[in-house]
Amino acid sequence: MSKTETDWRELADLAVRRIRGAGAEYGDIRLLESVSEIVRGQDRRIAGVQDSQDSGFGVRVLYRGAWGFAASSVISPEELPSVVDLALEIAKGSASLMREPVLLAPEPVQTDSVVTPFRVDPFAVPLEEKTSLLLETMELLHRQSGIERSSARLWARRDRKFFASTEEARIQFDLLAVHGECEAT
């Protein structure tokens, strides 16, 4: 288990304890870290490389039959209590105005790990290999008669997610997506 997984499990346990301690009927936390990379080529040259990373968490609670939700882009033990408390405050406010309470259907407890299978981690491939592939692809396109313009692109994204609920559900996701494309005119 990685440090991130351990830290996220500990944060999730803190959130679940705080939600239960406040008397909510149900609550869950979803943590997310998303990393993406785009490498673009245009007309036999590299046009750009873009890396991005986003992270955050959301807390959802059901209190007296009403939903409350709050989120933050800062994943930390210091940030967690205020986000849980805000979700509870929103649910309590909603409960005071509610006409019919939300009732959850009974569900079996889910504990799982979902991992995208892969042979090569695209984030472990050196940038030089990616740019070489794009340049070679565009060169092959331009060898065809009548081709004046070309573009090629590689895109990769990894989403790491963790879900935990007051009903003891614990689901971990490590999702990986890749895409390549080329065009010629």
mmCIF file with all atom_site columns, C-alpha atoms in Angstrom, residues 8 66 83 100 120 147-148 162 165 170:
data_model
loop_
_atom_site.group_PDB
_atom_site.id
_atom_site.type_symbol
_atom_site.label_atom_id
_atom_site.label_alt_id
_atom_site.label_comp_id
_atom_site.label_asym_id
_atom_site.label_entity_id
_atom_site.label_seq_id
_atom_site.pdbx_PDB_ins_code
_atom_site.Cartn_x
_atom_site.Cartn_y
_atom_site.Cartn_z
_atom_site.occupancy
_atom_site.B_iso_or_equiv
_atom_site.pdbx_formal_charge
_atom_site.auth_seq_id
_atom_site.auth_comp_id
_atom_site.auth_asym_id
_atom_site.auth_atom_id
_atom_site.pdbx_PDB_model_num
ATOM 1  C CA . TRP A 1 8   ? -6.267  8.628  2.249   1.00 0.00 ? 8   TRP A CA 1
ATOM 2  C CA . ALA A 1 66  ? -31.569 15.780 3.798   1.00 0.00 ? 66  ALA A CA 1
ATOM 3  C CA . VAL A 1 83  ? -15.315 20.388 5.104   1.00 0.00 ? 83  VAL A CA 1
ATOM 4  C CA . GLU A 1 100 ? -40.092 14.561 2.341   1.00 0.00 ? 100 GLU A CA 1
ATOM 5  C CA . VAL A 1 120 ? 3.452   0.196  -20.119 1.00 0.00 ? 120 VAL A CA 1
ATOM 6  C CA . ILE A 1 147 ? -0.090  16.096 -47.753 1.00 0.00 ? 147 ILE A CA 1
ATOM 7  C CA . GLU A 1 148 ? 0.626   19.695 -46.787 1.00 0.00 ? 148 GLU A CA 1
ATOM 8  C CA . PHE A 1 162 ? -10.756 6.462  -2.896  1.00 0.00 ? 162 PHE A CA 1
ATOM 9  C CA . SER A 1 165 ? -18.766 5.460  3.575   1.00 0.00 ? 165 SER A CA 1
ATOM 10 C CA . ARG A 1 170 ? -14.132 1.114  0.874   1.00 0.00 ? 170 ARG A CA 1
#
